[in-house]
XYZ file of N, CA, C and O in Angstrom:
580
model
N 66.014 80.337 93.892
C 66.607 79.024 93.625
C 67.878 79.127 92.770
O 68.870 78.478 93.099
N 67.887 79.845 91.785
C 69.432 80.075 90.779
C 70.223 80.809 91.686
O 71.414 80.575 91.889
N 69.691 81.524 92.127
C 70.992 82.281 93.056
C 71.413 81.398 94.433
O 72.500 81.424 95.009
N 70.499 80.798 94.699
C 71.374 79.977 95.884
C 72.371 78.589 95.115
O 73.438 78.163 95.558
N 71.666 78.115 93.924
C 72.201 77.349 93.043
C 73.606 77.713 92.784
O 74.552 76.936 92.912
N 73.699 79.256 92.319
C 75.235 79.859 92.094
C 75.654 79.601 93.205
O 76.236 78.540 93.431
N 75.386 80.775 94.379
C 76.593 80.283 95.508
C 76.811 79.116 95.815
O 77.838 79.096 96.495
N 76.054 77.283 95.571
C 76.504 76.750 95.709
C 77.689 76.371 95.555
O 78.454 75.882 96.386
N 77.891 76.666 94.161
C 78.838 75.841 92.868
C 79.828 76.951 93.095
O 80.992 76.574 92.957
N 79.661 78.362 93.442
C 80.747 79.271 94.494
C 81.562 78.442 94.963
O 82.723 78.119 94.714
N 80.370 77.984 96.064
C 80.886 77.881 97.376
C 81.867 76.466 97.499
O 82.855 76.273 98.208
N 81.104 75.463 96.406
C 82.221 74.100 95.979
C 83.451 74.092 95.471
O 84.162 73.087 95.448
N 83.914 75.688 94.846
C 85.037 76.012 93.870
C 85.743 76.634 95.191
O 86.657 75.998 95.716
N 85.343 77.808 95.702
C 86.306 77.968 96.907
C 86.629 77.191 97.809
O 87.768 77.336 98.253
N 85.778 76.128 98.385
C 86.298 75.399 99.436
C 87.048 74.509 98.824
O 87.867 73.873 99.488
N 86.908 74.288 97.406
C 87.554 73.162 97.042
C 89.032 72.152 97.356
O 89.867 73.053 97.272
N 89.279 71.768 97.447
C 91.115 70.917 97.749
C 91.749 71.957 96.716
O 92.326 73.025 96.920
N 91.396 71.177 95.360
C 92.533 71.836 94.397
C 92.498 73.489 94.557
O 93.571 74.092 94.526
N 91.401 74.127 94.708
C 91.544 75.799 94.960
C 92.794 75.986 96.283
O 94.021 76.073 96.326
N 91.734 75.984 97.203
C 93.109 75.831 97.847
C 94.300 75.671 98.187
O 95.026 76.400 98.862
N 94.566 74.324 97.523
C 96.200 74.271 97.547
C 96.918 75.388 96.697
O 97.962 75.991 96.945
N 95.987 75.500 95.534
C 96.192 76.477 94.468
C 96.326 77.791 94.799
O 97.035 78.562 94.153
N 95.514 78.190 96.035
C 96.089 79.772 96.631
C 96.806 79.661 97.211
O 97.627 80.578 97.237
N 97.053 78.330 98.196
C 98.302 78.029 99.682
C 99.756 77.785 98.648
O 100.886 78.241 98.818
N 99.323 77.046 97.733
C 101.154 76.973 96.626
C 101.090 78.489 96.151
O 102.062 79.003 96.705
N 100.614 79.206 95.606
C 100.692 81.052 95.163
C 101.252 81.534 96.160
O 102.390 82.003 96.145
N 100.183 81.443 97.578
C 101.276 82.022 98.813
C 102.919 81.579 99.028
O 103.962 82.227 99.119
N 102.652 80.429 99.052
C 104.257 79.671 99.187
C 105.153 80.207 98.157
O 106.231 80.762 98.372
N 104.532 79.958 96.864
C 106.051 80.343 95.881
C 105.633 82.174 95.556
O 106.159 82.575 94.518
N 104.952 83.031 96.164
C 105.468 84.056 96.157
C 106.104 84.279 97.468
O 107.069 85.022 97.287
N 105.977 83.942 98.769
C 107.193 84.300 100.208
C 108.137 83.593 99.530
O 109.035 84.432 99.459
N 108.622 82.426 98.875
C 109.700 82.151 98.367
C 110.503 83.128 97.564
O 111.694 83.377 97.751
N 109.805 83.602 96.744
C 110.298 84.842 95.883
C 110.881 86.014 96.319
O 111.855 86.618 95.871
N 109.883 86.346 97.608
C 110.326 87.269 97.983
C 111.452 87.284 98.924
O 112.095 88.288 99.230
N 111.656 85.982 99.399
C 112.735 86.206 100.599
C 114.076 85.658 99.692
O 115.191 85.541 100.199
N 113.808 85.378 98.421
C 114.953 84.837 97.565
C 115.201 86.810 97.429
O 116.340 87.031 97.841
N 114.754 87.676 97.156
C 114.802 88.775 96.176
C 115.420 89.894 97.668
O 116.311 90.743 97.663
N 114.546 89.449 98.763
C 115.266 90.218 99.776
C 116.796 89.777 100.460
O 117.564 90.398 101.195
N 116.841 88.662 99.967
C 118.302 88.042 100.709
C 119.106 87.810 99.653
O 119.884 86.862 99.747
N 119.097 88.483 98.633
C 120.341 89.191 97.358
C 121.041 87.910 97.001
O 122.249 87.675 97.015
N 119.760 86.915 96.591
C 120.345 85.673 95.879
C 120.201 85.346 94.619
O 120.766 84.416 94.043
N 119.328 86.221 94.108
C 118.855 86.301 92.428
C 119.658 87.566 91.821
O 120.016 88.578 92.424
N 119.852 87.213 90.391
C 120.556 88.396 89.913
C 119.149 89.065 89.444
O 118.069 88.542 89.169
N 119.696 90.808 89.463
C 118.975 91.576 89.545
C 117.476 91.314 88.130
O 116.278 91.531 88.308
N 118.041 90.891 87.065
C 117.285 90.227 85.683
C 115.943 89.554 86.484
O 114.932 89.382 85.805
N 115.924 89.190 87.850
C 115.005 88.447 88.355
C 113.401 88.611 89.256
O 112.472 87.920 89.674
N 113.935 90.233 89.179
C 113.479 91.300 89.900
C 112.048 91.251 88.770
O 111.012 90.754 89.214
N 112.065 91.713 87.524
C 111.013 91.821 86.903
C 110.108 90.350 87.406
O 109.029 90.475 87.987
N 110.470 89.509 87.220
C 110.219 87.888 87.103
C 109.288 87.648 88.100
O 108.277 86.954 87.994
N 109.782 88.420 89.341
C 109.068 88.025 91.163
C 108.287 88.929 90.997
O 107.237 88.736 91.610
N 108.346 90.495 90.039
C 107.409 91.340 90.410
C 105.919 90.735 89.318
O 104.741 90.997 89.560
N 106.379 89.984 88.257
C 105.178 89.031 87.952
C 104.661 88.190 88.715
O 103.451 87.962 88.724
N 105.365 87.711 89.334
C 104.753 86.314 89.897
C 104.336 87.067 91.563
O 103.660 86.384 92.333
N 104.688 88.146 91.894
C 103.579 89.010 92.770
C 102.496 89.123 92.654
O 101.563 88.598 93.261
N 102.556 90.330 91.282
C 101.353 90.490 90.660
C 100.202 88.847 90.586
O 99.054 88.804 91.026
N 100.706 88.056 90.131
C 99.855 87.036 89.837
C 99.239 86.493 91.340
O 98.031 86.442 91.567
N 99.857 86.262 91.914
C 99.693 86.078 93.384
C 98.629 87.116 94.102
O 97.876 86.778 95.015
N 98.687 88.244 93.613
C 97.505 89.099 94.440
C 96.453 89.079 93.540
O 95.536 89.684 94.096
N 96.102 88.710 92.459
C 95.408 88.542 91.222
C 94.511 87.460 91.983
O 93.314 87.536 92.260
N 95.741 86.067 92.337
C 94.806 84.970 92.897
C 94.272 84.766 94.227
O 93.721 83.694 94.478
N 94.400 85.928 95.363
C 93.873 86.561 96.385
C 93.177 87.235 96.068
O 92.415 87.557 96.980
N 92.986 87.689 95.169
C 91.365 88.530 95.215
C 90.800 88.083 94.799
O 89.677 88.276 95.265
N 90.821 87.115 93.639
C 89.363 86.095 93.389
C 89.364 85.333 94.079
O 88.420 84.568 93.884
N 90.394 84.883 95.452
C 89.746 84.025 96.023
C 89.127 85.001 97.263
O 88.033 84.485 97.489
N 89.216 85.658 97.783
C 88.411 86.795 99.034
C 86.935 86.861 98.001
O 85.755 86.720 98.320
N 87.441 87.078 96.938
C 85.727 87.534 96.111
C 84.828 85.926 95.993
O 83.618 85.738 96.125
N 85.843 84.994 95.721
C 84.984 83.761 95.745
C 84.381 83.593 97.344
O 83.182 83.462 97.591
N 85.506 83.625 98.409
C 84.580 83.483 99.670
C 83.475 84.521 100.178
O 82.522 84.107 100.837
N 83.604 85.771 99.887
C 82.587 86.246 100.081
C 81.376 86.499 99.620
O 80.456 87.014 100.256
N 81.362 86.033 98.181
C 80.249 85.193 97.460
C 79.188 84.263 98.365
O 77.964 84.333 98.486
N 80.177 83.367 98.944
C 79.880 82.014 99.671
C 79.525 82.317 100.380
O 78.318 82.084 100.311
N 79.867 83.010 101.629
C 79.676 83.164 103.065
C 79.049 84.297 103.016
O 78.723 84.593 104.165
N 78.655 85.218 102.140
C 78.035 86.014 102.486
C 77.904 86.952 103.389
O 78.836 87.639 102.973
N 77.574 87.443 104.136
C 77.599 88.649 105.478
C 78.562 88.162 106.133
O 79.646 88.705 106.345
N 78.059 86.684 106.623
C 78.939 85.433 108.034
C 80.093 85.608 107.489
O 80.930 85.354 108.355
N 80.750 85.994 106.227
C 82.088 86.314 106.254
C 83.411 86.840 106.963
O 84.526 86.320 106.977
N 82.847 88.343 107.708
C 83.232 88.819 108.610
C 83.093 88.387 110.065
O 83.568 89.057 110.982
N 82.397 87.194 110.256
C 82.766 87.148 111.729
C 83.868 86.033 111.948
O 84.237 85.549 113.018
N 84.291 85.753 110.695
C 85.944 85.185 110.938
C 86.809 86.297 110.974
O 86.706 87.187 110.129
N 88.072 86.349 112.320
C 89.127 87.678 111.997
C 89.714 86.963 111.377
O 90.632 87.462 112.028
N 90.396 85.890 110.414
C 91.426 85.566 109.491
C 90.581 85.992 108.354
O 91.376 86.507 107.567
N 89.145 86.065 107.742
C 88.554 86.272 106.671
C 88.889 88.237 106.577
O 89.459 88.773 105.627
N 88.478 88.806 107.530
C 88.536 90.229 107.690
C 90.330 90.513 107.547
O 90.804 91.448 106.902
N 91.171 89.449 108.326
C 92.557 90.083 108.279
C 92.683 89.777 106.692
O 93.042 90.635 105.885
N 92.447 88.853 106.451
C 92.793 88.377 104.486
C 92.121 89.819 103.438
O 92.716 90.521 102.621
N 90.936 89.842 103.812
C 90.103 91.098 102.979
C 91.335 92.326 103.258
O 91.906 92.467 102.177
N 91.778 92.996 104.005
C 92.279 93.830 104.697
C 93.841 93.652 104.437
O 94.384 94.744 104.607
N 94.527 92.910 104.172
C 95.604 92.813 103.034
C 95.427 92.779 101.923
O 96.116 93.458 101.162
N 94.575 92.082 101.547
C 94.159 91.753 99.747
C 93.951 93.389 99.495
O 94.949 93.799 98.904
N 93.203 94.232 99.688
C 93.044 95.803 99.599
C 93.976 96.643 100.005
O 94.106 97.675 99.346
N 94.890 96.411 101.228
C 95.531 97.093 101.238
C 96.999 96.872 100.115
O 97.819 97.759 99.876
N 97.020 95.645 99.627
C 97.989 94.930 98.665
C 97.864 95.827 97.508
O 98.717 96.627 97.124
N 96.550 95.574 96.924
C 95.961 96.523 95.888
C 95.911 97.826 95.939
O 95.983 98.287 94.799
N 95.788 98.904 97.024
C 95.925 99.680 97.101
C 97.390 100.531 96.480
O 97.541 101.412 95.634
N 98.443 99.680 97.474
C 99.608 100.149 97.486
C 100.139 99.531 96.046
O 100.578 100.426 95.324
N 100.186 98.570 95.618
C 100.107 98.543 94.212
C 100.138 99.176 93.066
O 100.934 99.288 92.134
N 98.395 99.827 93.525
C 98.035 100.997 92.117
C 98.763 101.688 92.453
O 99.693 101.625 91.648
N 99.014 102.525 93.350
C 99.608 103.622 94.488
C 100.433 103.450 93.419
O 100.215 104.051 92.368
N 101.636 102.477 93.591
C 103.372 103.055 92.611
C 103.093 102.574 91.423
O 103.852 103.033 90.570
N 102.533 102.044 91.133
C 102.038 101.760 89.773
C 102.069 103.118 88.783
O 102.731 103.410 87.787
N 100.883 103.891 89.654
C 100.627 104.726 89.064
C 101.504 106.141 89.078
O 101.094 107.190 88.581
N 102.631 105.994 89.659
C 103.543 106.906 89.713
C 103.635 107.572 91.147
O 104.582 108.343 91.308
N 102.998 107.424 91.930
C 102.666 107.819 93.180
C 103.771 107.635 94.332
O 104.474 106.624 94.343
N 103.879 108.462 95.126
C 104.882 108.604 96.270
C 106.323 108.710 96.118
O 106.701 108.833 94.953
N 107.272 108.690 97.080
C 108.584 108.591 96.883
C 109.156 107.140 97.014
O 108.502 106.098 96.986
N 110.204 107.250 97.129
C 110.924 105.978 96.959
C 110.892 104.804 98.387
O 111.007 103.584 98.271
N 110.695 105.607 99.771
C 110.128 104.775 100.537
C 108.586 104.217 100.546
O 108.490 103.062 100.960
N 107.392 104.843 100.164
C 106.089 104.566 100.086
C 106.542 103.340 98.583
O 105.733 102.465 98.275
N 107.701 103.468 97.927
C 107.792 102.657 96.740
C 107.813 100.947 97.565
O 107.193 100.009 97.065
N 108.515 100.827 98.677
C 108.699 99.745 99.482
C 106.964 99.534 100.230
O 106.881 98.521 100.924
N 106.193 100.037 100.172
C 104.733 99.422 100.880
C 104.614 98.207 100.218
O 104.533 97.300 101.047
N 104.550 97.624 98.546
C 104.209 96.440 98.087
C 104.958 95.763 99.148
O 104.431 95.185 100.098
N 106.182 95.864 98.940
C 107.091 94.632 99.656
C 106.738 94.149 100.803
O 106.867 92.994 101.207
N 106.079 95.479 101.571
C 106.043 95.083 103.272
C 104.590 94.046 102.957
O 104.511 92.825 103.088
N 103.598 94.956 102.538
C 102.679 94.069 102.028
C 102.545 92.109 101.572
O 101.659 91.283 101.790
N 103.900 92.021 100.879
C 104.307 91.015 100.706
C 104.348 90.045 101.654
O 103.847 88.921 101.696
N 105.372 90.977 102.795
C 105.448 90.122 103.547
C 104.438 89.460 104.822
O 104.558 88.391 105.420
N 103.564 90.385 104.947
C 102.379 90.508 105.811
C 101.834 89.075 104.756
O 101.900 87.899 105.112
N 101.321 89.561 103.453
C 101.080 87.777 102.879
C 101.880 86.624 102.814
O 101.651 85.643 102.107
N 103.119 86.827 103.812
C 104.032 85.624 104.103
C 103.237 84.809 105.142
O 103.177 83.587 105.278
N 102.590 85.885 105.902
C 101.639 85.678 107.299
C 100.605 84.749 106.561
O 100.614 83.570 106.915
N 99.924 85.037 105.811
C 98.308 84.866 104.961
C 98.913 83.407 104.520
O 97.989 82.618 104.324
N 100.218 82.824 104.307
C 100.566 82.104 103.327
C 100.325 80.641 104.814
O 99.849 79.514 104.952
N 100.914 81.518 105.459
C 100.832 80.190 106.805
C 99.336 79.847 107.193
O 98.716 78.785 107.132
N 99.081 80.731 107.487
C 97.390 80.850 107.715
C 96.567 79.917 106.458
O 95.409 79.518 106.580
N 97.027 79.789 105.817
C 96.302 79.188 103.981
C 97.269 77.826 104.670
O 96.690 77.081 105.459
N 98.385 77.626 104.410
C 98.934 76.215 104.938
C 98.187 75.358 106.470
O 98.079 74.145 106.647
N 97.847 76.270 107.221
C 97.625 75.673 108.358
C 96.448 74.735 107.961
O 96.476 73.508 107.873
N 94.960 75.944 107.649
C 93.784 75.281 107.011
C 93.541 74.707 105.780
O 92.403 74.516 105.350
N 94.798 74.353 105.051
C 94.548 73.658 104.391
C 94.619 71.950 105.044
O 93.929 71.002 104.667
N 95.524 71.954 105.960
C 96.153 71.013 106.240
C 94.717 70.120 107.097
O 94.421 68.929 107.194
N 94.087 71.413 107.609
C 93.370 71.028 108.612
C 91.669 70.692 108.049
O 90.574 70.482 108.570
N 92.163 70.780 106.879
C 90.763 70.381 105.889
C 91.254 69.432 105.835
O 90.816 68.629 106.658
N 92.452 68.879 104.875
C 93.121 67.076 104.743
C 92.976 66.635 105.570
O 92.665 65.472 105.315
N 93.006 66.927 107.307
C 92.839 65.946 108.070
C 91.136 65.700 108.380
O 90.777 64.528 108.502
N 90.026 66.868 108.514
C 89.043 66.848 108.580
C 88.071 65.720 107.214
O 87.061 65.037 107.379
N 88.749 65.895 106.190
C 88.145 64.936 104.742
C 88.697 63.244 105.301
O 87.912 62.317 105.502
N 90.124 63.167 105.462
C 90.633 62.143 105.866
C 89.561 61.108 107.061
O 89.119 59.968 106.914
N 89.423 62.052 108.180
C 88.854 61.431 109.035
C 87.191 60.895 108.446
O 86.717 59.759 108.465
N 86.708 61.907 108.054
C 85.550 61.637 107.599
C 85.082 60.729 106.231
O 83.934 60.666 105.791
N 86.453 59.949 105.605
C 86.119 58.839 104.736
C 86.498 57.608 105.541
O 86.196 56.452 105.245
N 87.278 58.049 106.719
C 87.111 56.744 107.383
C 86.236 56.253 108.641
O 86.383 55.301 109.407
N 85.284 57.258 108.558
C 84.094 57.042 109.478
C 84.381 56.879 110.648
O 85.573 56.711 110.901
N 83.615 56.873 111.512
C 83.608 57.296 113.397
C 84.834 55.677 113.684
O 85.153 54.674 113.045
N 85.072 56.148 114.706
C 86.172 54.577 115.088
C 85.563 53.695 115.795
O 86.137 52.653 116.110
């Protein structure tokens, strides 16, 4: 009973509106960042700034993959957007620690970025279903027609 009790209150925090928008705006204003930082419109001072607000951004992809798979449990994986999300979120992290930690040359130094942009993908995917929850809540406070 407590443990199904937890994943409830999981499962109410991840599906939530405000979570959501809250990972779908992270996605949004980090592809913003990044396509500001790849199309040489920020002075270079700005570079640290996006590589925070990266970092924070994959911070809030992995507690949210860890909040849904809390929730959903096993049935997690038989969504491919849940498996493609797990499968960036790790490979994000991976390549991360990777130069973090001093690792590779100066092209393997560019994996975050590509990474990035693959969560430009994740960012649409988070916009689509969010949208498609607002219309699913919408319909359903105004009852059958």
């Amino acid at each position: 009973p407590r443990l199904e009790a937890s994943r409830s209150r999981v499962t109410d925090v991840a599906y939530s509106l405000p979570w959501q928008l809250g990972v779908c705006g992270g996605a949004m204003l980090d592809t913003i960042a990044m396509l500001l930082i790849v199309a040489e419109v920020l002075p270079a001072w700005c570079t640290p700034v996006h590589e925070a607000i990266s970092l924070a951004v994959l911070v809030l992809f992995t507690v949210d993959i860890a909040l849904r798979l809390i929730a959903e449990g096993p049935s997690f994986f038989s969504d491919r957007w849940n498996i493609f999300d797990l499968a960036l979120v790790l490979l994000s992290v991976a390549a991360n620690a990777y130069v973090a930690f001093g690792g590779g040359s100066q092209a393997t130094k560019q994996a975050p970025v590509i990474m990035r942009a693959f969560r430009a993908i994740r960012a649409v995917i988070l916009a689509y279903r969010t949208i498609e929850r607002l219309e699913q809540g919408a319909k359903s406070r105004r009852g059958p027609p």
